[in-house]
Amino acid sequence: RRRVTFLVGEGEWCPAYLLMPEGLSSPAPAVLCLHQTVAQGKREPVGLEGRSALGYAPLLAQHGFVVLAPDEFCAGERLAPGAKPYDTTAFYARHPEWSAMGKMLWDHQRALDCLQTLDFVNPERLAVTGHSLGGHNAIFLAALDERIKAAVSSCGWSPFWADENPLRWAREKTEDFIYMPRLRPFFLEGREPPFQFSHLIGAIAPRAFLDLSGRGDECFAASDRCAEDLEQAAHVYALYGARGKLDWLLHEHGHSLPAVAWDRALHFLSAHTRPSCSVAPLWRAG
């Protein structure tokens, strides 16, 4: 494990951890690991702080993946002294026409640029995974950047149309974390937004996508309705003859990444970035 930085803007460097498999003899697939909404940022998926069940980046490296785990612009080492994690007030003061979601995606694309420069990474086999905040960022990134060949989202969303509080995605600027402010008028006026998650997931086709959602998710109460958007996206995959590249699991463990979901994710990533590789489960279900 190495601490690295990469450039995301003029004079703006993003700290990250780079994890490499031991004994790597040829260019390997790489996974961009995106953290959830925690103050420690990248240190949770790397297993240095936070919930141990979400410290899965070292396990990916143990299975032969190069892993890059960066900080979001509002967490971890990227916080200005005295700043509150995930407070986007200063960001929108500097960039009133931007969105926090757009900024995160820009930074993630620079992370992909960085991975493609490494001679021990196969630049044609890039993947992304994340939990919660990282989960929906993984969806947006895969939809908008075709370099991603496989994506896994854990507890990252519920359909806009089924969300009892869709304004979570477009809060007032006086509140803390504001994802996409231009969606606010649509939700306030009861109008259909310009896109749904079914459209985003459909845009990933024919590349591989796995959704892991938890029934009773305290952050996304309508998580049991995700399957309806996924069924819509499945029609797009079918048009490409790629229905087998879309998969989903609704587990019974709420807003978490249980062993049964992790095993599914590991096998999915391996199948779609290293199709000849056989992977034994790290965990036993239950």
PDB file of C-alpha atoms in Angstrom:
ATOM      1  CA  ARG A   1       0.000   0.000   0.000  1.00  0.00           C
ATOM      2  CA  ARG A   2       1.352   3.384  -1.009  1.00  0.00           C
ATOM      3  CA  ARG A   3       0.041   6.873  -0.370  1.00  0.00           C
ATOM      4  CA  VAL A   4       0.035   8.782  -3.653  1.00  0.00           C
ATOM      5  CA  THR A   5      -1.356  12.042  -5.033  1.00  0.00           C
ATOM      6  CA  PHE A   6      -2.608  12.868  -8.510  1.00  0.00           C
ATOM      7  CA  LEU A   7      -3.528  16.154 -10.147  1.00  0.00           C
ATOM      8  CA  VAL A   8      -7.249  16.936 -10.555  1.00  0.00           C
ATOM      9  CA  GLY A   9      -7.066  20.655 -11.337  1.00  0.00           C
ATOM     10  CA  GLU A  10      -4.682  23.583 -11.446  1.00  0.00           C
ATOM     11  CA  GLY A  11      -2.692  23.300  -8.234  1.00  0.00           C
ATOM     12  CA  GLU A  12      -5.196  20.797  -6.807  1.00  0.00           C
ATOM     13  CA  TRP A  13      -3.880  17.393  -5.808  1.00  0.00           C
ATOM     14  CA  CYS A  14      -5.973  14.440  -4.675  1.00  0.00           C
ATOM     15  CA  PRO A  15      -4.478  12.134  -2.005  1.00  0.00           C
ATOM     16  CA  ALA A  16      -5.164   8.441  -2.466  1.00  0.00           C
ATOM     17  CA  TYR A  17      -3.968   4.995  -1.501  1.00  0.00           C
ATOM     18  CA  LEU A  18      -2.631   2.710  -4.209  1.00  0.00           C
ATOM     19  CA  LEU A  19      -2.746  -0.996  -3.376  1.00  0.00           C
ATOM     20  CA  MET A  20      -0.833  -3.482  -5.489  1.00  0.00           C
ATOM     21  CA  PRO A  21      -0.961  -7.279  -5.463  1.00  0.00           C
ATOM     22  CA  GLU A  22       2.194  -9.020  -4.287  1.00  0.00           C
ATOM     23  CA  GLY A  23       4.209 -10.780  -6.954  1.00  0.00           C
ATOM     24  CA  LEU A  24       2.529  -8.981  -9.845  1.00  0.00           C
ATOM     25  CA  SER A  25       4.116 -10.298 -13.058  1.00  0.00           C
ATOM     26  CA  SER A  26       1.929  -8.741 -15.769  1.00  0.00           C
ATOM     27  CA  PRO A  27      -0.429  -5.770 -16.143  1.00  0.00           C
ATOM     28  CA  ALA A  28      -3.466  -6.328 -13.932  1.00  0.00           C
ATOM     29  CA  PRO A  29      -7.044  -5.033 -13.950  1.00  0.00           C
ATOM     30  CA  ALA A  30      -7.587  -2.034 -11.695  1.00  0.00           C
ATOM     31  CA  VAL A  31     -10.481  -1.028  -9.462  1.00  0.00           C
ATOM     32  CA  LEU A  32     -11.282   2.521  -8.385  1.00  0.00           C
ATOM     33  CA  CYS A  33     -12.705   2.242  -4.836  1.00  0.00           C
ATOM     34  CA  LEU A  34     -14.987   5.131  -3.826  1.00  0.00           C
ATOM     35  CA  HIS A  35     -15.723   5.760  -0.150  1.00  0.00           C
ATOM     36  CA  GLN A  36     -19.044   6.430   1.529  1.00  0.00           C
ATOM     37  CA  THR A  37     -20.026   9.609   3.419  1.00  0.00           C
ATOM     38  CA  VAL A  38     -17.475   9.344   6.227  1.00  0.00           C
ATOM     39  CA  ALA A  39     -15.088  12.020   7.461  1.00  0.00           C
ATOM     40  CA  GLN A  40     -12.063   9.730   7.145  1.00  0.00           C
ATOM     41  CA  GLY A  41     -12.673   9.285   3.418  1.00  0.00           C
ATOM     42  CA  LYS A  42     -10.368   6.799   1.704  1.00  0.00           C
ATOM     43  CA  ARG A  43      -9.113   5.320   4.967  1.00  0.00           C
ATOM     44  CA  GLU A  44     -12.337   3.303   5.382  1.00  0.00           C
ATOM     45  CA  PRO A  45     -12.275   1.241   2.140  1.00  0.00           C
ATOM     46  CA  VAL A  46      -8.554   0.715   2.706  1.00  0.00           C
ATOM     47  CA  GLY A  47      -9.315  -0.732   6.154  1.00  0.00           C
ATOM     48  CA  LEU A  48      -7.412   1.799   8.272  1.00  0.00           C
ATOM     49  CA  GLU A  49     -10.453   3.350  10.010  1.00  0.00           C
ATOM     50  CA  GLY A  50     -14.209   2.920  10.204  1.00  0.00           C
ATOM     51  CA  ARG A  51     -16.258  -0.215   9.656  1.00  0.00           C
ATOM     52  CA  SER A  52     -14.117  -3.271   9.011  1.00  0.00           C
ATOM     53  CA  ALA A  53     -16.768  -4.792   6.709  1.00  0.00           C
ATOM     54  CA  LEU A  54     -16.254  -1.861   4.332  1.00  0.00           C
ATOM     55  CA  GLY A  55     -12.467  -2.198   4.290  1.00  0.00           C
ATOM     56  CA  TYR A  56     -12.514  -4.327   1.165  1.00  0.00           C
ATOM     57  CA  ALA A  57      -9.770  -2.662  -0.913  1.00  0.00           C
ATOM     58  CA  PRO A  58      -6.975  -4.896   0.502  1.00  0.00           C
ATOM     59  CA  LEU A  59      -9.080  -7.967  -0.304  1.00  0.00           C
ATOM     60  CA  LEU A  60      -9.325  -6.856  -3.919  1.00  0.00           C
ATOM     61  CA  ALA A  61      -5.542  -6.475  -4.023  1.00  0.00           C
ATOM     62  CA  GLN A  62      -5.171  -9.964  -2.530  1.00  0.00           C
ATOM     63  CA  HIS A  63      -7.213 -11.249  -5.454  1.00  0.00           C
ATOM     64  CA  GLY A  64      -4.949  -9.686  -8.054  1.00  0.00           C
ATOM     65  CA  PHE A  65      -6.479  -6.244  -8.620  1.00  0.00           C
ATOM     66  CA  VAL A  66      -4.584  -2.968  -8.513  1.00  0.00           C
ATOM     67  CA  VAL A  67      -6.707  -0.655  -6.352  1.00  0.00           C
ATOM     68  CA  LEU A  68      -6.849   3.140  -6.169  1.00  0.00           C
ATOM     69  CA  ALA A  69      -8.834   4.642  -3.265  1.00  0.00           C
ATOM     70  CA  PRO A  70      -8.999   8.467  -3.382  1.00  0.00           C
ATOM     71  CA  ASP A  71     -10.481  11.098  -1.072  1.00  0.00           C
ATOM     72  CA  GLU A  72     -13.525  13.028  -2.236  1.00  0.00           C
ATOM     73  CA  PHE A  73     -13.009  16.795  -2.357  1.00  0.00           C
ATOM     74  CA  CYS A  74     -14.922  17.258   0.917  1.00  0.00           C
ATOM     75  CA  ALA A  75     -13.429  14.493   3.078  1.00  0.00           C
ATOM     76  CA  GLY A  76     -10.233  12.997   4.416  1.00  0.00           C
ATOM     77  CA  GLU A  77      -7.002  14.814   3.663  1.00  0.00           C
ATOM     78  CA  ARG A  78      -8.704  17.185   1.238  1.00  0.00           C
ATOM     79  CA  LEU A  79     -10.539  19.046   3.995  1.00  0.00           C
ATOM     80  CA  ALA A  80      -9.335  22.574   4.625  1.00  0.00           C
ATOM     81  CA  PRO A  81      -8.286  23.298   8.242  1.00  0.00           C
ATOM     82  CA  GLY A  82     -11.410  23.778  10.356  1.00  0.00           C
ATOM     83  CA  ALA A  83     -13.767  22.747   7.551  1.00  0.00           C
ATOM     84  CA  LYS A  84     -16.714  20.467   8.249  1.00  0.00           C
ATOM     85  CA  PRO A  85     -16.766  17.233   6.233  1.00  0.00           C
ATOM     86  CA  TYR A  86     -19.221  17.329   3.312  1.00  0.00           C
ATOM     87  CA  ASP A  87     -20.026  21.026   3.751  1.00  0.00           C
ATOM     88  CA  THR A  88     -20.222  22.265   0.152  1.00  0.00           C
ATOM     89  CA  THR A  89     -20.812  25.945   1.026  1.00  0.00           C
ATOM     90  CA  ALA A  90     -17.297  27.047   0.084  1.00  0.00           C
ATOM     91  CA  PHE A  91     -17.341  24.909  -3.058  1.00  0.00           C
ATOM     92  CA  TYR A  92     -20.517  26.553  -4.419  1.00  0.00           C
ATOM     93  CA  ALA A  93     -19.210  30.004  -3.459  1.00  0.00           C
ATOM     94  CA  ARG A  94     -16.234  29.353  -5.770  1.00  0.00           C
ATOM     95  CA  HIS A  95     -18.168  27.470  -8.455  1.00  0.00           C
ATOM     96  CA  PRO A  96     -21.827  28.559  -8.438  1.00  0.00           C
ATOM     97  CA  GLU A  97     -22.584  26.916 -11.796  1.00  0.00           C
ATOM     98  CA  TRP A  98     -21.053  23.553 -10.955  1.00  0.00           C
ATOM     99  CA  SER A  99     -22.421  20.635  -8.951  1.00  0.00           C
ATOM    100  CA  ALA A 100     -20.732  18.592  -6.251  1.00  0.00           C
ATOM    101  CA  MET A 101     -21.623  15.472  -8.225  1.00  0.00           C
ATOM    102  CA  GLY A 102     -19.938  16.887 -11.320  1.00  0.00           C
ATOM    103  CA  LYS A 103     -16.820  17.777  -9.333  1.00  0.00           C
ATOM    104  CA  MET A 104     -16.569  14.272  -7.862  1.00  0.00           C
ATOM    105  CA  LEU A 105     -16.972  12.694 -11.284  1.00  0.00           C
ATOM    106  CA  TRP A 106     -14.329  14.977 -12.766  1.00  0.00           C
ATOM    107  CA  ASP A 107     -11.918  13.898 -10.039  1.00  0.00           C
ATOM    108  CA  HIS A 108     -12.759  10.220 -10.585  1.00  0.00           C
ATOM    109  CA  GLN A 109     -12.018  10.573 -14.299  1.00  0.00           C
ATOM    110  CA  ARG A 110      -8.613  12.019 -13.409  1.00  0.00           C
ATOM    111  CA  ALA A 111      -8.103   8.942 -11.211  1.00  0.00           C
ATOM    112  CA  LEU A 112      -8.752   6.775 -14.280  1.00  0.00           C
ATOM    113  CA  ASP A 113      -6.253   8.891 -16.229  1.00  0.00           C
ATOM    114  CA  CYS A 114      -3.721   8.186 -13.492  1.00  0.00           C
ATOM    115  CA  LEU A 115      -4.358   4.432 -13.502  1.00  0.00           C
ATOM    116  CA  GLN A 116      -3.915   4.297 -17.275  1.00  0.00           C
ATOM    117  CA  THR A 117      -0.379   5.707 -16.948  1.00  0.00           C
ATOM    118  CA  LEU A 118       0.824   2.832 -14.721  1.00  0.00           C
ATOM    119  CA  ASP A 119       2.711   0.112 -16.563  1.00  0.00           C
ATOM    120  CA  PHE A 120       1.456  -2.550 -14.128  1.00  0.00           C
ATOM    121  CA  VAL A 121      -2.212  -1.735 -14.908  1.00  0.00           C
ATOM    122  CA  ASN A 122      -4.101  -3.096 -17.902  1.00  0.00           C
ATOM    123  CA  PRO A 123      -5.676   0.144 -19.211  1.00  0.00           C
ATOM    124  CA  GLU A 124      -8.444  -1.779 -20.975  1.00  0.00           C
ATOM    125  CA  ARG A 125      -9.661  -3.443 -17.753  1.00  0.00           C
ATOM    126  CA  LEU A 126     -10.737  -0.686 -15.399  1.00  0.00           C
ATOM    127  CA  ALA A 127     -13.559  -1.106 -12.890  1.00  0.00           C
ATOM    128  CA  VAL A 128     -15.218   0.953 -10.169  1.00  0.00           C
ATOM    129  CA  THR A 129     -16.954   0.044  -6.941  1.00  0.00           C
ATOM    130  CA  GLY A 130     -18.297   1.960  -3.968  1.00  0.00           C
ATOM    131  CA  HIS A 131     -20.690   1.908  -1.033  1.00  0.00           C
ATOM    132  CA  SER A 132     -23.411   4.526  -0.336  1.00  0.00           C
ATOM    133  CA  LEU A 133     -21.970   7.822  -1.667  1.00  0.00           C
ATOM    134  CA  GLY A 134     -19.397   5.738  -3.482  1.00  0.00           C
ATOM    135  CA  GLY A 135     -22.201   3.526  -4.783  1.00  0.00           C
ATOM    136  CA  HIS A 136     -24.065   6.195  -6.689  1.00  0.00           C
ATOM    137  CA  ASN A 137     -20.823   7.808  -7.797  1.00  0.00           C
ATOM    138  CA  ALA A 138     -19.886   4.445  -9.315  1.00  0.00           C
ATOM    139  CA  ILE A 139     -23.132   4.460 -11.309  1.00  0.00           C
ATOM    140  CA  PHE A 140     -22.641   7.999 -12.629  1.00  0.00           C
ATOM    141  CA  LEU A 141     -18.985   7.367 -13.474  1.00  0.00           C
ATOM    142  CA  ALA A 142     -19.691   4.139 -15.350  1.00  0.00           C
ATOM    143  CA  ALA A 143     -22.559   5.775 -17.243  1.00  0.00           C
ATOM    144  CA  LEU A 144     -20.408   8.709 -18.353  1.00  0.00           C
ATOM    145  CA  ASP A 145     -16.979   7.141 -18.892  1.00  0.00           C
ATOM    146  CA  GLU A 146     -16.717   4.133 -21.187  1.00  0.00           C
ATOM    147  CA  ARG A 147     -13.271   3.260 -19.858  1.00  0.00           C
ATOM    148  CA  ILE A 148     -15.109   1.551 -16.996  1.00  0.00           C
ATOM    149  CA  LYS A 149     -15.662  -2.063 -18.044  1.00  0.00           C
ATOM    150  CA  ALA A 150     -17.359  -3.228 -14.817  1.00  0.00           C
ATOM    151  CA  ALA A 151     -19.091  -1.347 -11.992  1.00  0.00           C
ATOM    152  CA  VAL A 152     -20.469  -2.411  -8.622  1.00  0.00           C
ATOM    153  CA  SER A 153     -22.762  -0.182  -6.549  1.00  0.00           C
ATOM    154  CA  SER A 154     -23.481  -1.121  -2.917  1.00  0.00           C
ATOM    155  CA  CYS A 155     -26.437   0.588  -1.185  1.00  0.00           C
ATOM    156  CA  GLY A 156     -25.976   3.643  -3.365  1.00  0.00           C
ATOM    157  CA  TRP A 157     -29.450   4.715  -4.463  1.00  0.00           C
ATOM    158  CA  SER A 158     -33.174   4.258  -4.682  1.00  0.00           C
ATOM    159  CA  PRO A 159     -35.394   5.423  -7.562  1.00  0.00           C
ATOM    160  CA  PHE A 160     -36.215   9.117  -7.658  1.00  0.00           C
ATOM    161  CA  TRP A 161     -39.873   8.284  -8.333  1.00  0.00           C
ATOM    162  CA  ALA A 162     -40.106   6.102  -5.204  1.00  0.00           C
ATOM    163  CA  ASP A 163     -38.061   8.339  -2.883  1.00  0.00           C
ATOM    164  CA  GLU A 164     -40.067   9.940  -0.077  1.00  0.00           C
ATOM    165  CA  ASN A 165     -37.433  12.671   0.123  1.00  0.00           C
ATOM    166  CA  PRO A 166     -35.970  13.250  -3.361  1.00  0.00           C
ATOM    167  CA  LEU A 167     -34.760  16.688  -2.222  1.00  0.00           C
ATOM    168  CA  ARG A 168     -31.852  14.875  -0.552  1.00  0.00           C
ATOM    169  CA  TRP A 169     -30.254  15.065  -4.015  1.00  0.00           C
ATOM    170  CA  ALA A 170     -30.762  18.840  -4.313  1.00  0.00           C
ATOM    171  CA  ARG A 171     -30.852  20.448  -0.867  1.00  0.00           C
ATOM    172  CA  GLU A 172     -30.885  24.178  -0.168  1.00  0.00           C
ATOM    173  CA  LYS A 173     -27.486  25.849  -0.352  1.00  0.00           C
ATOM    174  CA  THR A 174     -27.716  26.630   3.367  1.00  0.00           C
ATOM    175  CA  GLU A 175     -27.552  22.926   4.120  1.00  0.00           C
ATOM    176  CA  ASP A 176     -24.446  20.778   4.093  1.00  0.00           C
ATOM    177  CA  PHE A 177     -23.967  18.383   1.195  1.00  0.00           C
ATOM    178  CA  ILE A 178     -25.684  19.364  -2.046  1.00  0.00           C
ATOM    179  CA  TYR A 179     -25.308  16.868  -4.880  1.00  0.00           C
ATOM    180  CA  MET A 180     -27.122  18.298  -7.919  1.00  0.00           C
ATOM    181  CA  PRO A 181     -28.745  21.701  -7.234  1.00  0.00           C
ATOM    182  CA  ARG A 182     -30.357  21.957 -10.693  1.00  0.00           C
ATOM    183  CA  LEU A 183     -32.673  19.067  -9.850  1.00  0.00           C
ATOM    184  CA  ARG A 184     -34.317  21.037  -7.057  1.00  0.00           C
ATOM    185  CA  PRO A 185     -36.985  22.827  -9.172  1.00  0.00           C
ATOM    186  CA  PHE A 186     -38.136  19.504 -10.624  1.00  0.00           C
ATOM    187  CA  PHE A 187     -38.640  17.946  -7.206  1.00  0.00           C
ATOM    188  CA  LEU A 188     -40.223  21.071  -5.666  1.00  0.00           C
ATOM    189  CA  GLU A 189     -42.716  21.368  -8.525  1.00  0.00           C
ATOM    190  CA  GLY A 190     -43.497  17.653  -8.705  1.00  0.00           C
ATOM    191  CA  ARG A 191     -42.114  17.384 -12.232  1.00  0.00           C
ATOM    192  CA  GLU A 192     -40.262  14.365 -13.548  1.00  0.00           C
ATOM    193  CA  PRO A 193     -36.504  14.998 -13.423  1.00  0.00           C
ATOM    194  CA  PRO A 194     -34.524  14.918 -16.675  1.00  0.00           C
ATOM    195  CA  PHE A 195     -33.184  11.425 -15.911  1.00  0.00           C
ATOM    196  CA  GLN A 196     -33.867   8.419 -13.717  1.00  0.00           C
ATOM    197  CA  PHE A 197     -31.441   5.830 -12.374  1.00  0.00           C
ATOM    198  CA  SER A 198     -32.831   3.398 -14.940  1.00  0.00           C
ATOM    199  CA  HIS A 199     -31.467   5.728 -17.634  1.00  0.00           C
ATOM    200  CA  LEU A 200     -28.041   5.938 -15.979  1.00  0.00           C
ATOM    201  CA  ILE A 201     -27.780   2.167 -15.622  1.00  0.00           C
ATOM    202  CA  GLY A 202     -29.037   1.689 -19.176  1.00  0.00           C
ATOM    203  CA  ALA A 203     -26.263   4.031 -20.326  1.00  0.00           C
ATOM    204  CA  ILE A 204     -23.692   1.631 -18.859  1.00  0.00           C
ATOM    205  CA  ALA A 205     -24.813  -1.106 -21.284  1.00  0.00           C
ATOM    206  CA  PRO A 206     -23.322  -3.217 -22.722  1.00  0.00           C
ATOM    207  CA  ARG A 207     -20.620  -2.960 -20.050  1.00  0.00           C
ATOM    208  CA  ALA A 208     -21.025  -4.901 -16.802  1.00  0.00           C
ATOM    209  CA  PHE A 209     -22.999  -3.568 -13.823  1.00  0.00           C
ATOM    210  CA  LEU A 210     -23.910  -5.185 -10.487  1.00  0.00           C
ATOM    211  CA  ASP A 211     -26.244  -3.566  -7.961  1.00  0.00           C
ATOM    212  CA  LEU A 212     -26.218  -4.610  -4.304  1.00  0.00           C
ATOM    213  CA  SER A 213     -29.109  -3.182  -2.276  1.00  0.00           C
ATOM    214  CA  GLY A 214     -30.295  -3.922   1.240  1.00  0.00           C
ATOM    215  CA  ARG A 215     -33.880  -4.294   2.329  1.00  0.00           C
ATOM    216  CA  GLY A 216     -34.620  -1.900   5.190  1.00  0.00           C
ATOM    217  CA  ASP A 217     -31.814   0.468   4.152  1.00  0.00           C
ATOM    218  CA  GLU A 218     -31.969   3.386   6.594  1.00  0.00           C
ATOM    219  CA  CYS A 219     -30.458   5.772   4.019  1.00  0.00           C
ATOM    220  CA  PHE A 220     -32.504   4.662   1.001  1.00  0.00           C
ATOM    221  CA  ALA A 221     -35.877   3.534   2.295  1.00  0.00           C
ATOM    222  CA  ALA A 222     -37.130   2.603  -1.190  1.00  0.00           C
ATOM    223  CA  SER A 223     -34.205   0.263  -1.867  1.00  0.00           C
ATOM    224  CA  ASP A 224     -36.612  -2.625  -2.426  1.00  0.00           C
ATOM    225  CA  ARG A 225     -37.934  -0.704  -5.480  1.00  0.00           C
ATOM    226  CA  CYS A 226     -34.518  -0.620  -7.194  1.00  0.00           C
ATOM    227  CA  ALA A 227     -35.394  -3.800  -9.057  1.00  0.00           C
ATOM    228  CA  GLU A 228     -38.060  -1.913 -11.009  1.00  0.00           C
ATOM    229  CA  ASP A 229     -35.489   0.539 -12.412  1.00  0.00           C
ATOM    230  CA  LEU A 230     -33.084  -2.329 -13.008  1.00  0.00           C
ATOM    231  CA  GLU A 231     -35.747  -4.218 -14.968  1.00  0.00           C
ATOM    232  CA  GLN A 232     -36.128  -1.149 -17.180  1.00  0.00           C
ATOM    233  CA  ALA A 233     -32.368  -0.992 -17.736  1.00  0.00           C
ATOM    234  CA  ALA A 234     -32.392  -4.723 -18.524  1.00  0.00           C
ATOM    235  CA  HIS A 235     -34.316  -3.944 -21.736  1.00  0.00           C
ATOM    236  CA  VAL A 236     -31.362  -1.850 -22.924  1.00  0.00           C
ATOM    237  CA  TYR A 237     -28.925  -4.637 -22.075  1.00  0.00           C
ATOM    238  CA  ALA A 238     -31.129  -7.058 -23.998  1.00  0.00           C
ATOM    239  CA  LEU A 239     -30.952  -4.834 -27.090  1.00  0.00           C
ATOM    240  CA  TYR A 240     -27.177  -5.187 -26.960  1.00  0.00           C
ATOM    241  CA  GLY A 241     -27.412  -8.944 -26.398  1.00  0.00           C
ATOM    242  CA  ALA A 242     -25.681  -8.341 -23.058  1.00  0.00           C
ATOM    243  CA  ARG A 243     -28.356  -9.235 -20.503  1.00  0.00           C
ATOM    244  CA  GLY A 244     -25.810 -11.408 -18.672  1.00  0.00           C
ATOM    245  CA  LYS A 245     -23.726  -8.342 -17.882  1.00  0.00           C
ATOM    246  CA  LEU A 246     -26.439  -6.823 -15.664  1.00  0.00           C
ATOM    247  CA  ASP A 247     -27.045  -8.366 -12.247  1.00  0.00           C
ATOM    248  CA  TRP A 248     -28.483  -7.362  -8.903  1.00  0.00           C
ATOM    249  CA  LEU A 249     -28.933  -8.631  -5.355  1.00  0.00           C
ATOM    250  CA  LEU A 250     -31.381  -7.467  -2.685  1.00  0.00           C
ATOM    251  CA  HIS A 251     -30.035  -8.710   0.645  1.00  0.00           C
ATOM    252  CA  GLU A 252     -31.591  -8.518   4.106  1.00  0.00           C
ATOM    253  CA  HIS A 253     -28.868  -6.506   5.862  1.00  0.00           C
ATOM    254  CA  GLY A 254     -29.891  -2.872   5.391  1.00  0.00           C
ATOM    255  CA  HIS A 255     -27.267  -0.254   4.613  1.00  0.00           C
ATOM    256  CA  SER A 256     -24.268  -2.561   4.721  1.00  0.00           C
ATOM    257  CA  LEU A 257     -21.996  -4.808   2.691  1.00  0.00           C
ATOM    258  CA  PRO A 258     -22.581  -8.311   4.093  1.00  0.00           C
ATOM    259  CA  ALA A 259     -20.458 -11.308   3.174  1.00  0.00           C
ATOM    260  CA  VAL A 260     -22.976 -12.642   0.660  1.00  0.00           C
ATOM    261  CA  ALA A 261     -22.906  -9.308  -1.202  1.00  0.00           C
ATOM    262  CA  TRP A 262     -19.117  -9.018  -1.084  1.00  0.00           C
ATOM    263  CA  ASP A 263     -18.676 -12.506  -2.541  1.00  0.00           C
ATOM    264  CA  ARG A 264     -21.075 -11.599  -5.348  1.00  0.00           C
ATOM    265  CA  ALA A 265     -19.103  -8.410  -6.051  1.00  0.00           C
ATOM    266  CA  LEU A 266     -15.733 -10.156  -6.078  1.00  0.00           C
ATOM    267  CA  HIS A 267     -16.893 -12.860  -8.476  1.00  0.00           C
ATOM    268  CA  PHE A 268     -18.614 -10.288 -10.701  1.00  0.00           C
ATOM    269  CA  LEU A 269     -15.533  -8.064 -10.977  1.00  0.00           C
ATOM    270  CA  SER A 270     -13.310 -11.052 -11.665  1.00  0.00           C
ATOM    271  CA  ALA A 271     -15.659 -12.474 -14.307  1.00  0.00           C
ATOM    272  CA  HIS A 272     -15.836  -9.194 -16.221  1.00  0.00           C
ATOM    273  CA  THR A 273     -12.202  -8.084 -15.981  1.00  0.00           C
ATOM    274  CA  ARG A 274     -10.417 -11.466 -15.841  1.00  0.00           C
ATOM    275  CA  PRO A 275     -12.834 -13.940 -17.450  1.00  0.00           C
ATOM    276  CA  SER A 276     -10.366 -16.846 -17.287  1.00  0.00           C
ATOM    277  CA  CYS A 277      -9.762 -16.428 -13.548  1.00  0.00           C
ATOM    278  CA  SER A 278     -11.312 -18.736 -10.959  1.00  0.00           C
ATOM    279  CA  VAL A 279     -12.082 -17.077  -7.613  1.00  0.00           C
ATOM    280  CA  ALA A 280     -12.738 -18.850  -4.328  1.00  0.00           C
ATOM    281  CA  PRO A 281     -15.039 -17.102  -1.828  1.00  0.00           C
ATOM    282  CA  LEU A 282     -13.311 -15.137   0.946  1.00  0.00           C
ATOM    283  CA  TRP A 283     -16.353 -15.356   3.183  1.00  0.00           C
ATOM    284  CA  ARG A 284     -19.001 -17.888   4.004  1.00  0.00           C
ATOM    285  CA  ALA A 285     -22.563 -16.700   3.476  1.00  0.00           C
ATOM    286  CA  GLY A 286     -24.355 -16.129   6.779  1.00  0.00           C
TER     287      GLY A 286
END
